[in-house]
Short mmCIF file of C-alpha atoms in Angstrom, two decimals:
data_model
loop_
_atom_site.label_atom_id
_atom_site.label_comp_id
_atom_site.label_asym_id
_atom_site.label_seq_id
_atom_site.Cartn_x
_atom_site.Cartn_y
_atom_site.Cartn_z
CA ALA A 1311 26.73 155.50 -169.05
CA GLN A 1312 27.89 156.03 -165.55
CA SER A 1313 26.44 154.17 -162.59
CA VAL A 1314 27.05 153.72 -158.87
CA ALA A 1315 26.24 150.72 -156.71
CA GLN A 1316 25.96 150.53 -153.03
CA PRO A 1317 25.39 146.85 -152.30
CA GLU A 1318 24.21 147.22 -148.69
CA ASP A 1319 20.92 148.91 -147.80
CA GLN A 1320 21.98 149.10 -144.17
CA VAL A 1321 25.12 148.68 -142.11
CA ASN A 1322 24.90 148.04 -138.46
CA VAL A 1323 28.00 148.61 -136.22
CA ALA A 1324 28.64 148.99 -132.51
CA GLU A 1325 30.08 152.29 -131.29
CA GLY A 1326 33.85 152.17 -131.27
CA ASN A 1327 34.10 149.54 -133.97
CA PRO A 1328 35.33 150.19 -137.55
CA LEU A 1329 32.78 151.32 -140.09
CA THR A 1330 32.89 150.45 -143.81
CA VAL A 1331 30.30 151.50 -146.37
CA LYS A 1332 30.83 149.92 -149.79
CA CYS A 1333 30.60 151.54 -153.18
CA THR A 1334 31.41 150.44 -156.69
CA TYR A 1335 31.15 152.38 -159.89
CA SER A 1336 31.00 152.13 -163.62
CA VAL A 1337 32.18 154.99 -165.81
CA SER A 1338 34.23 155.34 -168.93
CA GLY A 1339 37.62 156.82 -168.27
CA ASN A 1340 38.76 158.17 -164.94
CA PRO A 1341 35.94 159.24 -162.67
CA TYR A 1342 35.56 161.90 -159.99
CA LEU A 1343 34.17 160.12 -156.84
CA PHE A 1344 32.44 161.61 -153.90
CA TRP A 1345 30.81 160.62 -150.57
CA TYR A 1346 27.95 162.54 -149.00
CA VAL A 1347 25.98 162.07 -145.75
CA GLN A 1348 22.32 162.90 -145.12
CA TYR A 1349 20.70 163.37 -141.77
CA PRO A 1350 16.89 163.02 -141.50
CA ASN A 1351 14.95 165.68 -143.42
CA ARG A 1352 18.12 167.52 -144.33
CA GLY A 1353 20.17 168.11 -147.41
CA LEU A 1354 23.41 166.24 -148.24
CA GLN A 1355 26.72 167.15 -146.62
CA PHE A 1356 29.90 166.63 -148.52
CA LEU A 1357 32.38 164.29 -146.80
CA LEU A 1358 35.26 163.73 -149.29
CA LYS A 1359 36.21 163.25 -152.80
CA TYR A 1360 38.73 161.53 -155.08
CA ILE A 1361 40.13 163.44 -157.97
CA THR A 1362 43.56 161.99 -158.73
CA GLY A 1363 46.66 160.97 -156.91
CA ASP A 1364 46.78 159.19 -153.57
CA ASN A 1365 44.29 156.36 -153.44
CA LEU A 1366 43.58 157.05 -149.77
CA VAL A 1367 41.48 160.19 -149.34
CA LYS A 1368 40.82 161.80 -145.95
CA GLY A 1369 37.69 163.83 -145.30
CA SER A 1370 35.53 165.38 -142.71
CA TYR A 1371 34.65 163.90 -139.27
CA GLY A 1372 37.40 161.30 -139.31
CA PHE A 1373 36.10 159.58 -142.52
CA GLU A 1374 38.37 158.34 -145.27
CA ALA A 1375 37.93 156.44 -148.52
CA GLU A 1376 40.08 154.12 -150.58
CA PHE A 1377 39.99 154.27 -154.40
CA ASN A 1378 40.71 151.00 -156.02
CA LYS A 1379 40.84 151.28 -159.80
CA SER A 1380 41.15 147.61 -160.55
CA GLN A 1381 38.05 146.77 -158.38
CA THR A 1382 36.34 150.03 -159.45
CA SER A 1383 35.53 150.64 -155.79
CA PHE A 1384 35.57 153.60 -153.48
CA HIS A 1385 34.68 152.33 -149.97
CA LEU A 1386 34.13 154.73 -147.12
CA LYS A 1387 35.74 153.97 -143.82
CA LYS A 1388 35.99 155.24 -140.25
CA PRO A 1389 38.32 153.48 -137.79
CA SER A 1390 35.95 154.09 -134.80
CA ALA A 1391 32.28 154.75 -135.28
CA LEU A 1392 30.21 157.09 -133.16
CA VAL A 1393 26.48 157.05 -132.48
CA SER A 1394 26.29 160.41 -134.15
CA ASP A 1395 27.49 158.78 -137.40
CA SER A 1396 24.09 157.17 -137.74
CA ALA A 1397 22.76 158.59 -141.03
CA LEU A 1398 22.30 157.86 -144.74
CA TYR A 1399 25.43 157.73 -146.81
CA PHE A 1400 25.59 158.28 -150.52
CA CYS A 1401 28.42 157.52 -152.98
CA ALA A 1402 28.47 159.56 -156.26
CA VAL A 1403 30.39 159.51 -159.51
CA ARG A 1404 30.96 162.12 -162.14
CA ASP A 1405 32.67 161.58 -165.48
CA ARG A 1406 35.07 164.07 -167.08
CA GLY A 1407 33.26 164.46 -170.37
CA LYS A 1408 30.79 167.04 -171.61
CA SER A 1409 28.09 165.85 -169.21
CA TRP A 1410 30.26 166.28 -166.16
CA GLY A 1411 27.54 168.19 -164.41
CA LYS A 1412 25.46 165.05 -163.95
CA LEU A 1413 26.56 163.77 -160.54
CA GLN A 1414 25.22 160.20 -160.35
CA PHE A 1415 24.29 158.92 -156.90
CA GLY A 1416 24.08 155.41 -155.51
CA ALA A 1417 20.91 154.24 -153.72
CA GLY A 1418 22.38 155.08 -150.32
CA THR A 1419 23.33 152.98 -147.32
CA GLN A 1420 21.71 153.56 -143.99
CA VAL A 1421 24.31 153.34 -141.13
CA VAL A 1422 23.14 152.44 -137.68
CA VAL A 1423 25.64 152.81 -134.87
CA THR A 1424 24.52 151.34 -131.54
CA PRO A 1425 25.89 152.33 -128.20
CA GLU B 663 29.51 182.49 -145.93
CA ALA B 664 25.90 181.60 -146.78
CA GLY B 665 25.17 178.14 -148.06
CA VAL B 666 22.70 177.06 -150.74
CA THR B 667 19.28 178.33 -149.77
CA GLN B 668 15.99 176.85 -151.00
CA SER B 669 12.43 178.17 -150.69
CA PRO B 670 9.90 177.33 -149.65
CA THR B 671 10.77 174.67 -147.09
CA HIS B 672 7.42 172.98 -147.53
CA LEU B 673 4.86 173.17 -150.31
CA ILE B 674 1.52 171.55 -150.51
CA LYS B 675 -0.26 171.49 -153.83
CA THR B 676 -3.29 169.86 -155.35
CA ARG B 677 -2.99 167.40 -158.24
CA GLY B 678 -2.94 169.27 -161.61
CA GLN B 679 -1.56 172.55 -160.14
CA GLN B 680 1.83 174.07 -160.78
CA ALA B 681 4.70 174.33 -158.28
CA THR B 682 7.58 176.72 -158.30
CA LEU B 683 10.69 175.97 -156.28
CA ARG B 684 13.54 178.43 -155.82
CA CYS B 685 17.27 178.10 -155.15
CA SER B 686 20.05 180.58 -154.37
CA PRO B 687 23.55 179.18 -154.88
CA ILE B 688 26.60 179.93 -152.95
CA SER B 689 28.21 183.17 -153.99
CA GLY B 690 30.60 182.61 -156.89
CA HIS B 691 29.03 179.32 -157.92
CA THR B 692 27.74 179.35 -161.47
CA SER B 693 26.44 175.80 -161.75
CA VAL B 694 23.18 174.77 -160.17
CA TYR B 695 21.77 171.25 -160.05
CA TRP B 696 18.36 169.93 -159.15
CA TYR B 697 17.62 166.48 -157.78
CA GLN B 698 14.45 164.69 -156.80
CA GLN B 699 14.54 162.46 -153.71
CA ALA B 700 11.35 160.42 -153.58
CA LEU B 701 10.77 157.86 -150.91
CA GLY B 702 12.48 154.59 -151.84
CA LEU B 703 13.88 155.98 -155.11
CA GLY B 704 17.10 157.62 -154.07
CA LEU B 705 18.44 160.73 -155.63
CA GLN B 706 17.40 161.27 -159.24
CA PHE B 707 19.14 163.84 -161.34
CA LEU B 708 16.74 166.40 -162.74
CA LEU B 709 18.61 169.38 -164.29
CA TRP B 710 21.94 171.12 -164.55
CA TYR B 711 22.31 174.80 -165.30
CA ASP B 712 25.48 176.74 -165.86
CA GLU B 713 25.81 180.38 -166.98
CA GLY B 714 22.12 180.64 -167.59
CA GLU B 715 21.95 177.62 -169.91
CA GLU B 716 20.52 174.17 -169.41
CA ARG B 717 23.50 171.81 -169.78
CA ASN B 718 22.07 168.39 -169.00
CA ARG B 719 18.65 166.90 -168.21
CA GLY B 720 17.63 163.69 -166.46
CA ASN B 721 14.91 161.32 -167.45
CA PHE B 722 12.00 163.37 -166.50
CA PRO B 723 8.91 164.49 -168.51
CA PRO B 724 8.86 167.96 -170.04
CA ARG B 725 6.50 169.25 -167.34
CA PHE B 726 9.58 169.46 -165.23
CA SER B 727 11.42 172.58 -166.33
CA GLY B 728 13.50 175.32 -164.92
CA ARG B 729 15.70 178.28 -165.55
CA GLN B 730 18.72 180.02 -164.22
CA PHE B 731 18.74 183.84 -163.82
CA PRO B 732 21.62 186.24 -164.44
CA ASN B 733 22.48 186.20 -160.68
CA TYR B 734 22.83 182.35 -160.97
CA SER B 735 19.75 181.71 -158.86
CA SER B 736 17.45 179.08 -160.21
CA GLU B 737 13.75 178.08 -160.39
CA LEU B 738 12.32 174.62 -160.84
CA ASN B 739 8.83 174.48 -162.23
CA VAL B 740 6.63 171.38 -162.12
CA ASN B 741 3.41 171.64 -164.18
CA ALA B 742 0.39 169.41 -164.00
CA LEU B 743 1.39 167.97 -160.67
CA GLU B 744 0.85 164.26 -160.05
CA LEU B 745 0.71 162.50 -156.71
CA GLU B 746 4.04 160.77 -157.67
CA ASP B 747 5.76 164.15 -157.72
CA SER B 748 5.61 164.24 -153.96
CA ALA B 749 9.23 164.27 -152.89
CA LEU B 750 12.10 166.22 -151.43
CA TYR B 751 13.62 168.45 -154.17
CA LEU B 752 17.21 169.28 -153.53
CA CYS B 753 19.22 171.99 -155.15
CA ALA B 754 23.01 172.12 -155.20
CA SER B 755 25.64 174.49 -156.55
CA SER B 756 29.28 174.40 -157.40
CA PRO B 757 31.94 176.23 -159.41
CA ALA B 758 31.79 175.21 -163.07
CA VAL B 759 34.65 172.69 -162.61
CA ALA B 760 34.12 168.92 -162.82
CA ALA B 761 36.43 168.25 -159.96
CA ALA B 762 34.53 170.58 -157.62
CA GLU B 763 32.14 169.16 -155.10
CA ALA B 764 28.53 170.26 -155.05
CA PHE B 765 27.04 171.80 -152.00
CA PHE B 766 23.40 171.04 -151.25
CA GLY B 767 20.61 173.10 -149.81
CA GLN B 768 18.14 171.74 -147.24
CA GLY B 769 15.58 170.97 -149.83
CA THR B 770 11.85 171.73 -150.48
CA ARG B 771 9.40 169.12 -149.38
CA LEU B 772 6.67 169.01 -152.08
CA THR B 773 3.45 167.27 -151.20
CA VAL B 774 0.83 166.76 -153.84
CA VAL B 775 -2.68 165.88 -152.56
#
């Protein structure tokens, strides 16, 4: 069975500092990995995905994520955080088998960026 | 291009009633997914539809059901509502390709009183 862990409920960072949101996964075979962001009372917005190839994936709004197969991790990063990055971030995994439609989400990490 | 649209935005029902939630996917997307986001419980996978068929189902009781229509829009029905069903219900759509990201609607806030 596939699963996703986001070990931090909340990450606090000062504006202009680097932001990292951690994600580890468990899935048989090679996964597809995704990051989404959710603003209050809104749906989820897609940020980026890892399918194959280069371990460093670049996405929307200056975010990037690094896929590490040996550590089964897919951490989200931004070199310089903005106050507007304050939101709830979700990591998600999907396997490549028959049940590929089941996108499994982590519990979410609340990011708070202070001015 | 229009995104995923869900209706209604808010829904208030009494315990024991039935609720029907609707979702229109992005044009060209054949897969539709439903998720429940209850306070403190994260995003729980409910259902996956593709080409009118139910492809996968999460760990929810049978009173949660749905369908997908020939135009790929979808309905989620929740029977015999319980207070614990109060949540934000999110619909998403994608092409029927595992590598494709899903795009989410704004959700329907269901409140059971």
